[in-house]
Amino acid sequence: MINGSSMGLYTLDIVYEDLPVVGITSAKASGENGASSPQRSRARQGRATRKANKLLSSYCVGDLFESDADIVQMRKVFTEEFFDKFRMALRNYESGEWEVAYSMFNITEQMLASEGYVDGPSASLKRYMKRYDKKAPATWSGARELP
C-alpha cells in the first residue's frame, strides 16, 4: 500500500512491440501548414467528448481491455489460462500462502517465457517473497508498502 492510502495499486504487462507502426507525416516534414481549422476544431471536440466520458460515474477503465484495439493487441499473448493461474497465484500471495504463490508465479513466468516474453509482475512478486524466504511476515496484511 502507499502510505496514507487505502487504495490497492496493481501493475500489468503490455507488449507494445506488437503494435503495428502507422506512418504519420508531420506537417513540417511534408511542407504543409498542418490540419485545417475545421479539422483542428473537430479533433478538439472529439478530445473534449472523450475526456467528459471518462469523468462519468458509469465509465469503467477495465472495459478498455476488451474494446480498445491497441490494448487488445498489446495483451494478446496473455491467455485465459495465464490469467486464471496468475489470479490464483495473486490470491495465495495476498492471503500469505507465499510458497504456493511462488510456485504458481513460476508457472506463469514459464508460460510467457515459452512464448518469448518476460512476466514482469510475477518476477517482481517472486523477488519480494524471496527476500522473506517465501514466508509471509507475521505482520502481513495482504499488501506491502511501496518504497
mmCIF file of C-alpha atoms in Angstrom:
data_model
loop_
_atom_site.group_PDB
_atom_site.id
_atom_site.type_symbol
_atom_site.label_atom_id
_atom_site.label_comp_id
_atom_site.label_asym_id
_atom_site.label_seq_id
_atom_site.Cartn_x
_atom_site.Cartn_y
_atom_site.Cartn_z
ATOM 1 C CA MET A 1 0.000 0.000 0.000
ATOM 2 C CA ILE A 2 1.061 3.570 -0.496
ATOM 3 C CA ASN A 3 1.385 5.462 2.787
ATOM 4 C CA GLY A 4 -1.767 7.389 3.613
ATOM 5 C CA SER A 5 -3.785 5.493 1.035
ATOM 6 C CA SER A 6 -6.184 2.604 1.402
ATOM 7 C CA MET A 7 -6.293 2.065 -2.342
ATOM 8 C CA GLY A 8 -4.923 -1.055 -3.984
ATOM 9 C CA LEU A 9 -2.373 -0.464 -6.710
ATOM 10 C CA TYR A 10 -1.775 -3.109 -9.355
ATOM 11 C CA THR A 11 0.555 -3.441 -12.307
ATOM 12 C CA LEU A 12 0.243 -5.148 -15.648
ATOM 13 C CA ASP A 13 2.397 -6.018 -18.595
ATOM 14 C CA ILE A 14 1.801 -4.986 -22.168
ATOM 15 C CA VAL A 15 3.767 -5.881 -25.269
ATOM 16 C CA TYR A 16 3.974 -2.559 -27.097
ATOM 17 C CA GLU A 17 6.294 -4.084 -29.683
ATOM 18 C CA ASP A 18 3.271 -5.974 -31.041
ATOM 19 C CA LEU A 19 1.608 -2.735 -32.142
ATOM 20 C CA PRO A 20 1.907 -2.004 -35.848
ATOM 21 C CA VAL A 21 3.768 1.176 -36.685
ATOM 22 C CA VAL A 22 1.497 3.579 -38.514
ATOM 23 C CA GLY A 23 3.208 6.151 -40.682
ATOM 24 C CA ILE A 24 2.371 9.692 -39.681
ATOM 25 C CA THR A 25 3.705 12.527 -41.764
ATOM 26 C CA SER A 26 4.297 15.663 -39.795
ATOM 27 C CA ALA A 27 3.102 18.931 -41.281
ATOM 28 C CA LYS A 28 6.627 20.298 -41.057
ATOM 29 C CA ALA A 29 8.159 17.358 -42.957
ATOM 30 C CA SER A 30 5.536 17.448 -45.690
ATOM 31 C CA GLY A 31 5.761 21.202 -46.165
ATOM 32 C CA GLU A 32 2.095 21.669 -45.240
ATOM 33 C CA ASN A 33 0.740 24.018 -42.632
ATOM 34 C CA GLY A 34 -0.961 21.155 -40.799
ATOM 35 C CA ALA A 35 -4.635 20.442 -40.341
ATOM 36 C CA SER A 36 -7.223 22.952 -41.420
ATOM 37 C CA SER A 37 -9.075 24.975 -38.822
ATOM 38 C CA PRO A 38 -12.250 22.822 -39.109
ATOM 39 C CA GLN A 39 -10.149 19.648 -38.725
ATOM 40 C CA ARG A 40 -8.452 21.027 -35.617
ATOM 41 C CA SER A 41 -11.823 22.064 -34.229
ATOM 42 C CA ARG A 42 -13.310 18.581 -34.783
ATOM 43 C CA ALA A 43 -10.256 16.969 -33.198
ATOM 44 C CA ARG A 44 -10.541 19.302 -30.190
ATOM 45 C CA GLN A 45 -14.260 18.490 -29.825
ATOM 46 C CA GLY A 46 -13.509 14.771 -30.022
ATOM 47 C CA ARG A 47 -10.895 15.060 -27.261
ATOM 48 C CA ALA A 48 -13.323 17.050 -25.095
ATOM 49 C CA THR A 49 -16.043 14.425 -25.577
ATOM 50 C CA ARG A 50 -13.683 11.554 -24.714
ATOM 51 C CA LYS A 51 -12.494 13.420 -21.619
ATOM 52 C CA ALA A 52 -16.063 14.133 -20.475
ATOM 53 C CA ASN A 53 -16.981 10.459 -20.940
ATOM 54 C CA LYS A 54 -14.066 9.432 -18.719
ATOM 55 C CA LEU A 55 -15.431 11.605 -15.911
ATOM 56 C CA LEU A 56 -18.837 9.881 -15.875
ATOM 57 C CA SER A 57 -19.516 7.588 -12.912
ATOM 58 C CA SER A 58 -20.503 4.865 -15.385
ATOM 59 C CA TYR A 59 -17.050 4.927 -17.028
ATOM 60 C CA CYS A 60 -15.077 1.730 -16.418
ATOM 61 C CA VAL A 61 -11.441 1.799 -17.465
ATOM 62 C CA GLY A 62 -11.424 -2.007 -17.344
ATOM 63 C CA ASP A 63 -13.712 -2.050 -20.389
ATOM 64 C CA LEU A 64 -10.793 -0.759 -22.458
ATOM 65 C CA PHE A 65 -9.117 -4.147 -22.111
ATOM 66 C CA GLU A 66 -11.801 -5.552 -24.401
ATOM 67 C CA SER A 67 -12.783 -2.547 -26.523
ATOM 68 C CA ASP A 68 -9.546 -0.694 -27.316
ATOM 69 C CA ALA A 69 -7.872 -2.323 -30.326
ATOM 70 C CA ASP A 70 -4.366 -1.237 -29.293
ATOM 71 C CA ILE A 71 -4.712 -2.597 -25.748
ATOM 72 C CA VAL A 72 -6.191 -5.854 -27.048
ATOM 73 C CA GLN A 73 -3.239 -6.188 -29.447
ATOM 74 C CA MET A 74 -0.665 -5.479 -26.726
ATOM 75 C CA ARG A 75 -2.269 -8.065 -24.406
ATOM 76 C CA LYS A 76 -2.900 -10.886 -26.906
ATOM 77 C CA VAL A 77 -0.044 -13.042 -25.544
ATOM 78 C CA PHE A 78 -1.872 -13.303 -22.198
ATOM 79 C CA THR A 79 -4.313 -16.219 -22.469
ATOM 80 C CA GLU A 80 -7.275 -17.023 -20.211
ATOM 81 C CA GLU A 81 -5.237 -19.912 -18.816
ATOM 82 C CA PHE A 82 -2.445 -17.473 -17.944
ATOM 83 C CA PHE A 83 -4.882 -15.083 -16.234
ATOM 84 C CA ASP A 84 -6.506 -17.929 -14.273
ATOM 85 C CA LYS A 85 -3.149 -19.126 -12.962
ATOM 86 C CA PHE A 86 -1.958 -15.586 -12.232
ATOM 87 C CA ARG A 87 -5.170 -14.811 -10.285
ATOM 88 C CA MET A 88 -4.699 -17.972 -8.211
ATOM 89 C CA ALA A 89 -1.090 -17.034 -7.515
ATOM 90 C CA LEU A 90 -2.072 -13.491 -6.562
ATOM 91 C CA ARG A 91 -4.803 -14.711 -4.183
ATOM 92 C CA ASN A 92 -2.294 -17.007 -2.495
ATOM 93 C CA TYR A 93 0.187 -14.140 -2.251
ATOM 94 C CA GLU A 94 -2.393 -11.811 -0.706
ATOM 95 C CA SER A 95 -3.559 -14.454 1.780
ATOM 96 C CA GLY A 96 0.009 -15.137 2.925
ATOM 97 C CA GLU A 97 0.427 -18.542 1.259
ATOM 98 C CA TRP A 98 3.709 -17.486 -0.262
ATOM 99 C CA GLU A 99 5.248 -20.880 -1.021
ATOM 100 C CA VAL A 100 2.177 -21.796 -3.079
ATOM 101 C CA ALA A 101 2.105 -18.333 -4.675
ATOM 102 C CA TYR A 102 5.795 -18.561 -5.553
ATOM 103 C CA SER A 103 5.250 -21.911 -7.299
ATOM 104 C CA MET A 104 2.265 -20.544 -9.211
ATOM 105 C CA PHE A 105 4.223 -17.452 -10.289
ATOM 106 C CA ASN A 106 6.926 -19.836 -11.568
ATOM 107 C CA ILE A 107 4.267 -21.382 -13.790
ATOM 108 C CA THR A 108 3.050 -18.020 -15.116
ATOM 109 C CA GLU A 109 6.628 -16.988 -15.837
ATOM 110 C CA GLN A 110 7.228 -20.230 -17.747
ATOM 111 C CA MET A 111 4.004 -19.816 -19.723
ATOM 112 C CA LEU A 112 5.150 -16.459 -21.089
ATOM 113 C CA ALA A 113 8.793 -17.491 -21.444
ATOM 114 C CA SER A 114 7.687 -20.262 -23.792
ATOM 115 C CA GLU A 115 6.223 -17.502 -25.999
ATOM 116 C CA GLY A 116 9.400 -15.404 -25.744
ATOM 117 C CA TYR A 117 8.110 -12.895 -23.187
ATOM 118 C CA VAL A 118 9.011 -11.928 -19.616
ATOM 119 C CA ASP A 119 6.281 -11.828 -16.963
ATOM 120 C CA GLY A 120 7.305 -8.680 -15.086
ATOM 121 C CA PRO A 121 4.639 -8.712 -12.331
ATOM 122 C CA SER A 122 5.300 -12.383 -11.460
ATOM 123 C CA ALA A 123 9.058 -11.787 -11.389
ATOM 124 C CA SER A 124 8.648 -8.723 -9.158
ATOM 125 C CA LEU A 125 6.430 -10.520 -6.646
ATOM 126 C CA LYS A 126 8.771 -13.518 -6.591
ATOM 127 C CA ARG A 127 11.754 -11.250 -5.834
ATOM 128 C CA TYR A 128 9.831 -9.712 -2.943
ATOM 129 C CA MET A 129 8.762 -13.088 -1.497
ATOM 130 C CA LYS A 130 12.281 -14.462 -1.867
ATOM 131 C CA ARG A 131 13.586 -11.676 0.397
ATOM 132 C CA TYR A 132 11.447 -13.256 3.130
ATOM 133 C CA ASP A 133 12.390 -16.844 2.239
ATOM 134 C CA LYS A 134 8.929 -17.294 0.653
ATOM 135 C CA LYS A 135 7.202 -16.904 4.039
ATOM 136 C CA ALA A 136 4.839 -14.011 4.692
ATOM 137 C CA PRO A 137 5.900 -11.857 7.660
ATOM 138 C CA ALA A 138 3.842 -12.227 10.846
ATOM 139 C CA THR A 139 2.521 -8.704 10.252
ATOM 140 C CA TRP A 140 1.383 -9.498 6.686
ATOM 141 C CA SER A 141 -1.930 -7.816 5.881
ATOM 142 C CA GLY A 142 -2.264 -8.868 2.251
ATOM 143 C CA ALA A 143 -0.380 -5.920 0.788
ATOM 144 C CA ARG A 144 3.024 -4.332 1.048
ATOM 145 C CA GLU A 145 4.147 -0.756 1.285
ATOM 146 C CA LEU A 146 5.917 0.601 -1.735
ATOM 147 C CA PRO A 147 9.360 2.119 -1.214
#
